[in-house]
PDB file of C-alpha atoms in Angstrom:
ATOM      1  CA  MET Z   1     -89.249  25.358 219.436  1.00  0.00           C
ATOM      2  CA  PRO Z   2     -87.720  23.086 222.137  1.00  0.00           C
ATOM      3  CA  ASP Z   3     -89.875  20.126 222.988  1.00  0.00           C
ATOM      4  CA  GLN Z   4     -89.970  21.062 226.654  1.00  0.00           C
ATOM      5  CA  PHE Z   5     -91.785  24.288 225.849  1.00  0.00           C
ATOM      6  CA  ALA Z   6     -94.490  22.735 223.649  1.00  0.00           C
ATOM      7  CA  PHE Z   7     -98.053  23.131 224.939  1.00  0.00           C
ATOM      8  CA  ARG Z   8     -99.087  19.847 226.610  1.00  0.00           C
ATOM      9  CA  PRO Z   9    -102.493  18.609 225.551  1.00  0.00           C
ATOM     10  CA  ARG Z  10    -104.637  17.651 228.519  1.00  0.00           C
ATOM     11  CA  ALA Z  11    -107.413  15.949 226.580  1.00  0.00           C
ATOM     12  CA  ARG Z  12    -107.054  12.198 226.241  1.00  0.00           C
ATOM     13  CA  GLU Z  13    -110.260  11.447 224.352  1.00  0.00           C
ATOM     14  CA  VAL Z  14    -113.071  13.301 222.613  1.00  0.00           C
ATOM     15  CA  SER Z  15    -115.589  14.480 225.121  1.00  0.00           C
ATOM     16  CA  ARG Z  16    -119.348  14.590 224.657  1.00  0.00           C
ATOM     17  CA  ILE Z  17    -119.160  18.408 224.540  1.00  0.00           C
ATOM     18  CA  GLU Z  18    -116.649  18.239 221.699  1.00  0.00           C
ATOM     19  CA  ALA Z  19    -118.631  15.588 219.839  1.00  0.00           C
ATOM     20  CA  PHE Z  20    -121.842  17.627 220.078  1.00  0.00           C
ATOM     21  CA  SER Z  21    -119.935  20.791 219.048  1.00  0.00           C
ATOM     22  CA  ASP Z  22    -118.508  19.078 215.997  1.00  0.00           C
ATOM     23  CA  ILE Z  23    -122.020  18.081 214.961  1.00  0.00           C
ATOM     24  CA  VAL Z  24    -123.143  21.709 215.231  1.00  0.00           C
ATOM     25  CA  PHE Z  25    -120.127  22.945 213.268  1.00  0.00           C
ATOM     26  CA  GLY Z  26    -120.839  20.281 210.604  1.00  0.00           C
ATOM     27  CA  PHE Z  27    -124.456  21.411 210.413  1.00  0.00           C
ATOM     28  CA  ALA Z  28    -123.282  25.029 210.040  1.00  0.00           C
ATOM     29  CA  LEU Z  29    -121.083  23.988 207.109  1.00  0.00           C
ATOM     30  CA  THR Z  30    -124.068  22.356 205.383  1.00  0.00           C
ATOM     31  CA  LEU Z  31    -125.877  25.718 205.592  1.00  0.00           C
ATOM     32  CA  ILE Z  32    -123.228  27.430 203.484  1.00  0.00           C
ATOM     33  CA  VAL Z  33    -123.156  24.763 200.744  1.00  0.00           C
ATOM     34  CA  VAL Z  34    -123.675  26.300 197.325  1.00  0.00           C
ATOM     35  CA  SER Z  35    -126.622  24.002 196.657  1.00  0.00           C
ATOM     36  CA  LEU Z  36    -127.934  20.867 198.344  1.00  0.00           C
ATOM     37  CA  GLU Z  37    -129.307  19.678 195.001  1.00  0.00           C
ATOM     38  CA  VAL Z  38    -127.067  18.438 192.189  1.00  0.00           C
ATOM     39  CA  PRO Z  39    -127.330  20.704 189.104  1.00  0.00           C
ATOM     40  CA  LYS Z  40    -129.465  19.140 186.371  1.00  0.00           C
ATOM     41  CA  THR Z  41    -128.336  21.397 183.501  1.00  0.00           C
ATOM     42  CA  PHE Z  42    -125.125  22.989 182.376  1.00  0.00           C
ATOM     43  CA  ASP Z  43    -126.532  26.482 183.130  1.00  0.00           C
ATOM     44  CA  GLU Z  44    -127.383  25.447 186.666  1.00  0.00           C
ATOM     45  CA  LEU Z  45    -123.841  24.136 187.081  1.00  0.00           C
ATOM     46  CA  ILE Z  46    -122.339  27.447 185.957  1.00  0.00           C
ATOM     47  CA  VAL Z  47    -124.595  29.337 188.359  1.00  0.00           C
ATOM     48  CA  ALA Z  48    -123.464  27.026 191.179  1.00  0.00           C
ATOM     49  CA  MET Z  49    -119.810  27.588 190.258  1.00  0.00           C
ATOM     50  CA  HIS Z  50    -120.285  31.343 190.446  1.00  0.00           C
ATOM     51  CA  ALA Z  51    -121.186  30.910 194.085  1.00  0.00           C
ATOM     52  CA  PHE Z  52    -118.100  28.821 194.824  1.00  0.00           C
ATOM     53  CA  PRO Z  53    -115.762  31.721 195.828  1.00  0.00           C
ATOM     54  CA  ALA Z  54    -118.239  32.875 198.474  1.00  0.00           C
ATOM     55  CA  PHE Z  55    -118.570  29.296 199.741  1.00  0.00           C
ATOM     56  CA  ALA Z  56    -114.792  28.970 199.944  1.00  0.00           C
ATOM     57  CA  LEU Z  57    -114.429  32.124 202.032  1.00  0.00           C
ATOM     58  CA  CYS Z  58    -117.295  31.099 204.360  1.00  0.00           C
ATOM     59  CA  PHE Z  59    -115.773  27.660 204.734  1.00  0.00           C
ATOM     60  CA  ALA Z  60    -112.381  29.155 205.643  1.00  0.00           C
ATOM     61  CA  ILE Z  61    -113.910  31.457 208.320  1.00  0.00           C
ATOM     62  CA  LEU Z  62    -115.908  28.589 209.866  1.00  0.00           C
ATOM     63  CA  LEU Z  63    -112.806  26.394 209.806  1.00  0.00           C
ATOM     64  CA  TRP Z  64    -110.903  29.163 211.638  1.00  0.00           C
ATOM     65  CA  ILE Z  65    -113.641  29.344 214.302  1.00  0.00           C
ATOM     66  CA  TRP Z  66    -113.729  25.514 214.613  1.00  0.00           C
ATOM     67  CA  HIS Z  67    -109.923  25.279 214.909  1.00  0.00           C
ATOM     68  CA  ALA Z  68    -109.973  27.749 217.861  1.00  0.00           C
ATOM     69  CA  HIS Z  69    -112.587  25.468 219.495  1.00  0.00           C
ATOM     70  CA  TYR Z  70    -110.557  22.321 218.809  1.00  0.00           C
ATOM     71  CA  THR Z  71    -107.364  23.864 220.166  1.00  0.00           C
ATOM     72  CA  TYR Z  72    -109.068  24.994 223.348  1.00  0.00           C
ATOM     73  CA  TYR Z  73    -110.456  21.567 224.243  1.00  0.00           C
ATOM     74  CA  ARG Z  74    -107.255  19.710 223.247  1.00  0.00           C
ATOM     75  CA  ARG Z  75    -105.160  21.989 225.423  1.00  0.00           C
ATOM     76  CA  TYR Z  76    -107.319  22.522 228.526  1.00  0.00           C
ATOM     77  CA  ALA Z  77    -110.041  19.778 228.509  1.00  0.00           C
ATOM     78  CA  LEU Z  78    -112.258  21.875 230.774  1.00  0.00           C
ATOM     79  CA  HIS Z  79    -115.833  20.710 231.281  1.00  0.00           C
ATOM     80  CA  ASP Z  80    -117.038  22.749 234.170  1.00  0.00           C
ATOM     81  CA  GLU Z  81    -120.348  24.609 234.218  1.00  0.00           C
ATOM     82  CA  PHE Z  82    -118.867  27.941 233.051  1.00  0.00           C
ATOM     83  CA  THR Z  83    -117.257  26.285 230.061  1.00  0.00           C
ATOM     84  CA  LEU Z  84    -120.430  24.374 229.189  1.00  0.00           C
ATOM     85  CA  VAL Z  85    -122.527  27.583 229.291  1.00  0.00           C
ATOM     86  CA  ILE Z  86    -120.049  29.633 227.204  1.00  0.00           C
ATOM     87  CA  ASN Z  87    -119.651  26.761 224.707  1.00  0.00           C
ATOM     88  CA  SER Z  88    -123.431  26.499 224.356  1.00  0.00           C
ATOM     89  CA  LEU Z  89    -123.683  30.241 223.674  1.00  0.00           C
ATOM     90  CA  LEU Z  90    -120.863  29.952 221.176  1.00  0.00           C
ATOM     91  CA  LEU Z  91    -122.624  27.198 219.200  1.00  0.00           C
ATOM     92  CA  PHE Z  92    -125.824  29.239 219.246  1.00  0.00           C
ATOM     93  CA  VAL Z  93    -124.092  32.331 217.863  1.00  0.00           C
ATOM     94  CA  VAL Z  94    -122.240  30.241 215.225  1.00  0.00           C
ATOM     95  CA  LEU Z  95    -125.505  28.914 213.856  1.00  0.00           C
ATOM     96  CA  PHE Z  96    -126.973  32.428 213.850  1.00  0.00           C
ATOM     97  CA  TYR Z  97    -123.808  33.813 212.210  1.00  0.00           C
ATOM     98  CA  VAL Z  98    -123.860  31.447 209.251  1.00  0.00           C
ATOM     99  CA  TYR Z  99    -126.587  33.260 207.248  1.00  0.00           C
ATOM    100  CA  PRO Z 100    -125.155  36.803 207.579  1.00  0.00           C
ATOM    101  CA  LEU Z 101    -121.729  35.295 206.764  1.00  0.00           C
ATOM    102  CA  LYS Z 102    -123.018  33.670 203.575  1.00  0.00           C
ATOM    103  CA  PHE Z 103    -125.054  36.726 202.623  1.00  0.00           C
ATOM    104  CA  VAL Z 104    -122.143  39.092 202.940  1.00  0.00           C
ATOM    105  CA  PHE Z 105    -119.660  37.038 200.937  1.00  0.00           C
ATOM    106  CA  SER Z 106    -122.277  36.069 198.295  1.00  0.00           C
ATOM    107  CA  GLY Z 107    -122.844  39.817 197.772  1.00  0.00           C
ATOM    108  CA  LEU Z 108    -119.182  40.336 196.976  1.00  0.00           C
ATOM    109  CA  PHE Z 109    -119.406  38.128 193.942  1.00  0.00           C
ATOM    110  CA  ASP Z 110    -122.910  38.606 192.542  1.00  0.00           C
ATOM    111  CA  LYS Z 111    -122.744  42.433 192.671  1.00  0.00           C
ATOM    112  CA  ARG Z 112    -126.001  42.946 194.577  1.00  0.00           C
ATOM    113  CA  GLY Z 113    -127.110  46.523 194.877  1.00  0.00           C
ATOM    114  CA  TYR Z 114    -127.371  47.716 198.445  1.00  0.00           C
ATOM    115  CA  THR Z 115    -128.506  51.077 199.746  1.00  0.00           C
ATOM    116  CA  ALA Z 116    -126.432  52.746 202.417  1.00  0.00           C
ATOM    117  CA  ALA Z 117    -129.203  51.880 204.964  1.00  0.00           C
ATOM    118  CA  ASN Z 118    -129.069  48.220 203.893  1.00  0.00           C
ATOM    119  CA  ALA Z 119    -125.301  48.162 204.214  1.00  0.00           C
ATOM    120  CA  ARG Z 120    -125.444  49.717 207.726  1.00  0.00           C
ATOM    121  CA  VAL Z 121    -127.862  47.025 208.949  1.00  0.00           C
ATOM    122  CA  LEU Z 122    -125.898  44.226 207.255  1.00  0.00           C
ATOM    123  CA  PHE Z 123    -122.557  45.315 208.739  1.00  0.00           C
ATOM    124  CA  THR Z 124    -124.219  45.650 212.149  1.00  0.00           C
ATOM    125  CA  ILE Z 125    -125.611  42.074 212.059  1.00  0.00           C
ATOM    126  CA  TYR Z 126    -122.302  40.671 210.785  1.00  0.00           C
ATOM    127  CA  GLY Z 127    -120.165  42.709 213.150  1.00  0.00           C
ATOM    128  CA  LEU Z 128    -122.169  41.798 216.227  1.00  0.00           C
ATOM    129  CA  GLY Z 129    -122.016  38.119 215.331  1.00  0.00           C
ATOM    130  CA  PHE Z 130    -118.275  38.292 214.668  1.00  0.00           C
ATOM    131  CA  ALA Z 131    -117.613  40.193 217.910  1.00  0.00           C
ATOM    132  CA  SER Z 132    -119.817  37.855 219.917  1.00  0.00           C
ATOM    133  CA  ILE Z 133    -118.032  34.718 218.733  1.00  0.00           C
ATOM    134  CA  PHE Z 134    -114.595  35.996 219.616  1.00  0.00           C
ATOM    135  CA  LEU Z 135    -115.794  37.548 222.885  1.00  0.00           C
ATOM    136  CA  LEU Z 136    -116.937  34.050 223.928  1.00  0.00           C
ATOM    137  CA  TYR Z 137    -113.514  32.648 222.927  1.00  0.00           C
ATOM    138  CA  THR Z 138    -111.876  35.417 224.979  1.00  0.00           C
ATOM    139  CA  LEU Z 139    -113.959  34.358 227.967  1.00  0.00           C
ATOM    140  CA  LEU Z 140    -113.066  30.701 227.460  1.00  0.00           C
ATOM    141  CA  TYR Z 141    -109.327  31.358 227.291  1.00  0.00           C
ATOM    142  CA  ALA Z 142    -109.454  33.829 230.194  1.00  0.00           C
ATOM    143  CA  HIS Z 143    -111.238  31.141 232.183  1.00  0.00           C
ATOM    144  CA  ALA Z 144    -108.483  28.647 231.384  1.00  0.00           C
ATOM    145  CA  LEU Z 145    -105.897  31.189 232.523  1.00  0.00           C
ATOM    146  CA  LYS Z 146    -107.829  31.708 235.739  1.00  0.00           C
ATOM    147  CA  LYS Z 147    -107.604  27.901 236.352  1.00  0.00           C
ATOM    148  CA  ARG Z 148    -103.882  27.798 235.637  1.00  0.00           C
ATOM    149  CA  ASP Z 149    -103.068  26.206 239.006  1.00  0.00           C
ATOM    150  CA  GLU Z 150    -105.692  23.550 238.643  1.00  0.00           C
ATOM    151  CA  LEU Z 151    -104.529  22.814 235.091  1.00  0.00           C
ATOM    152  CA  LYS Z 152    -100.845  23.016 236.147  1.00  0.00           C
ATOM    153  CA  LEU Z 153     -99.988  25.363 233.341  1.00  0.00           C
ATOM    154  CA  THR Z 154     -96.344  26.119 232.951  1.00  0.00           C
ATOM    155  CA  ILE Z 155     -95.094  29.673 232.650  1.00  0.00           C
ATOM    156  CA  VAL Z 156     -94.870  29.228 228.886  1.00  0.00           C
ATOM    157  CA  GLU Z 157     -98.369  27.726 228.680  1.00  0.00           C
ATOM    158  CA  GLN Z 158     -99.731  30.610 230.713  1.00  0.00           C
ATOM    159  CA  HIS Z 159     -98.064  33.004 228.296  1.00  0.00           C
ATOM    160  CA  ASP Z 160     -99.550  31.201 225.259  1.00  0.00           C
ATOM    161  CA  THR Z 161    -103.011  31.289 226.876  1.00  0.00           C
ATOM    162  CA  ARG Z 162    -102.643  35.026 227.553  1.00  0.00           C
ATOM    163  CA  THR Z 163    -101.639  35.498 223.900  1.00  0.00           C
ATOM    164  CA  HIS Z 164    -104.917  33.921 222.759  1.00  0.00           C
ATOM    165  CA  VAL Z 165    -106.857  36.232 225.073  1.00  0.00           C
ATOM    166  CA  TYR Z 166    -105.110  39.233 223.490  1.00  0.00           C
ATOM    167  CA  MET Z 167    -105.718  37.925 219.951  1.00  0.00           C
ATOM    168  CA  PHE Z 168    -109.381  37.243 220.444  1.00  0.00           C
ATOM    169  CA  SER Z 169    -109.901  40.562 222.296  1.00  0.00           C
ATOM    170  CA  GLY Z 170    -108.439  42.278 219.224  1.00  0.00           C
ATOM    171  CA  ASP Z 171    -110.946  40.502 217.007  1.00  0.00           C
ATOM    172  CA  VAL Z 172    -113.766  41.714 219.261  1.00  0.00           C
ATOM    173  CA  ILE Z 173    -112.548  45.281 219.053  1.00  0.00           C
ATOM    174  CA  ILE Z 174    -112.408  45.126 215.273  1.00  0.00           C
ATOM    175  CA  GLY Z 175    -115.944  43.758 215.084  1.00  0.00           C
ATOM    176  CA  VAL Z 176    -117.255  46.507 217.356  1.00  0.00           C
ATOM    177  CA  LEU Z 177    -115.353  49.173 215.388  1.00  0.00           C
ATOM    178  CA  SER Z 178    -117.027  47.891 212.189  1.00  0.00           C
ATOM    179  CA  VAL Z 179    -120.483  48.390 213.749  1.00  0.00           C
ATOM    180  CA  LEU Z 180    -119.535  51.867 214.994  1.00  0.00           C
ATOM    181  CA  LEU Z 181    -118.252  52.844 211.553  1.00  0.00           C
ATOM    182  CA  ALA Z 182    -121.406  51.484 209.923  1.00  0.00           C
ATOM    183  CA  TRP Z 183    -123.533  53.971 211.887  1.00  0.00           C
ATOM    184  CA  THR Z 184    -121.240  57.009 212.078  1.00  0.00           C
ATOM    185  CA  VAL Z 185    -119.601  57.523 208.691  1.00  0.00           C
ATOM    186  CA  PRO Z 186    -121.344  59.256 205.750  1.00  0.00           C
ATOM    187  CA  ASP Z 187    -123.200  57.076 203.257  1.00  0.00           C
ATOM    188  CA  ARG Z 188    -120.424  57.168 200.677  1.00  0.00           C
ATOM    189  CA  TRP Z 189    -117.904  55.775 203.248  1.00  0.00           C
ATOM    190  CA  VAL Z 190    -120.067  53.036 204.729  1.00  0.00           C
ATOM    191  CA  GLY Z 191    -118.055  50.363 202.886  1.00  0.00           C
ATOM    192  CA  PHE Z 192    -115.154  51.043 205.221  1.00  0.00           C
ATOM    193  CA  ALA Z 193    -117.127  49.131 207.897  1.00  0.00           C
ATOM    194  CA  GLY Z 194    -116.264  46.037 205.832  1.00  0.00           C
ATOM    195  CA  PHE Z 195    -112.698  46.952 204.876  1.00  0.00           C
ATOM    196  CA  ILE Z 196    -111.809  47.374 208.570  1.00  0.00           C
ATOM    197  CA  TYR Z 197    -111.667  43.585 208.912  1.00  0.00           C
ATOM    198  CA  PHE Z 198    -108.363  43.673 207.026  1.00  0.00           C
ATOM    199  CA  LEU Z 199    -106.964  45.020 210.309  1.00  0.00           C
ATOM    200  CA  ILE Z 200    -107.249  41.449 211.649  1.00  0.00           C
ATOM    201  CA  GLY Z 201    -103.997  40.668 209.820  1.00  0.00           C
ATOM    202  CA  VAL Z 202    -102.248  43.755 211.185  1.00  0.00           C
ATOM    203  CA  MET Z 203    -103.525  43.094 214.720  1.00  0.00           C
ATOM    204  CA  SER Z 204    -102.560  39.372 214.586  1.00  0.00           C
ATOM    205  CA  GLY Z 205     -99.092  40.207 213.261  1.00  0.00           C
ATOM    206  CA  THR Z 206     -98.504  42.811 215.902  1.00  0.00           C
ATOM    207  CA  VAL Z 207     -99.704  40.705 218.830  1.00  0.00           C
ATOM    208  CA  GLY Z 208     -97.863  37.640 217.476  1.00  0.00           C
ATOM    209  CA  THR Z 209     -94.565  39.538 217.120  1.00  0.00           C
ATOM    210  CA  VAL Z 210     -94.781  41.179 220.598  1.00  0.00           C
ATOM    211  CA  MET Z 211     -95.893  38.053 222.387  1.00  0.00           C
ATOM    212  CA  GLY Z 212     -93.567  35.867 220.376  1.00  0.00           C
ATOM    213  CA  ASN Z 213     -90.616  37.962 221.500  1.00  0.00           C
ATOM    214  CA  ARG Z 214     -91.757  37.726 225.085  1.00  0.00           C
ATOM    215  CA  ARG Z 215     -92.107  33.950 224.749  1.00  0.00           C
ATOM    216  CA  ARG Z 216     -88.541  33.610 223.487  1.00  0.00           C
ATOM    217  CA  ALA Z 217     -87.330  35.693 226.371  1.00  0.00           C
ATOM    218  CA  ILE Z 218     -89.181  33.391 228.836  1.00  0.00           C
ATOM    219  CA  GLU Z 219     -87.710  30.325 227.118  1.00  0.00           C
ATOM    220  CA  ALA Z 220     -84.208  31.822 227.314  1.00  0.00           C
ATOM    221  CA  ARG Z 221     -84.582  32.495 231.068  1.00  0.00           C
ATOM    222  CA  LEU Z 222     -85.868  28.929 231.665  1.00  0.00           C
ATOM    223  CA  LEU Z 223     -83.002  27.411 229.674  1.00  0.00           C
ATOM    224  CA  GLN Z 224     -80.456  29.529 231.507  1.00  0.00           C
ATOM    225  CA  SER Z 225     -81.976  28.582 234.865  1.00  0.00           C
ATOM    226  CA  ALA Z 226     -81.918  24.876 233.892  1.00  0.00           C
ATOM    227  CA  ALA Z 227     -78.282  25.164 232.785  1.00  0.00           C
ATOM    228  CA  GLU Z 228     -77.296  26.891 236.066  1.00  0.00           C
ATOM    229  CA  GLU Z 229     -79.075  24.189 238.101  1.00  0.00           C
ATOM    230  CA  ALA Z 230     -77.320  21.475 236.130  1.00  0.00           C
ATOM    231  CA  ALA Z 231     -73.975  23.165 236.619  1.00  0.00           C
ATOM    232  CA  ALA Z 232     -74.567  23.550 240.365  1.00  0.00           C
ATOM    233  CA  ALA Z 233     -75.572  19.911 240.707  1.00  0.00           C
ATOM    234  CA  SER Z 234     -72.382  18.742 238.976  1.00  0.00           C
TER     235      SER Z 234
END
């Protein structure tokens, strides 16, 4: 990618909002730790190790959510009232989301027995939390796009911001679809409310390919325009 088309970071230092947010994300990570107490026996150690895969998955998801937050503030450095309110709601939902997240992935590895009714409620709680988080990210990036003139976003930067809006909107749709499936399919198919999250990869790949092609077309036009201006000047 040519250097002239890289997204310019507008943040020069860590703001108080970012510092507070990092503390909240750090606290959320402590809530998914396998055990806050060091195992005292070998059997306790083995039990703790059995919970490690669930912890790893939860950690990866929270890291994904944190990275979206980090990228937003590095790129746009917005600290207006709208951003503050949405960021506060985001942190609230993240803390609420931790327990359903840990419960769902722990259940994948310890073979808990769920009734269909239990599964419907669980997928609803998880899906609403998932959709809420990425709806708030959609609002944040849409807000940055709305302030493109104030932020002096280039055409490429506007395109990249719009790409994030599409990506996060897709995540919201998948979370909502999971909830709808949880309450509409027969009992024997309720597990599909969880499998639908594999569509995140399909959605991300599709949006990334389409928007990536558009970005390259924009870059080509800008390079051609620059070359024509240089030729005219000489």
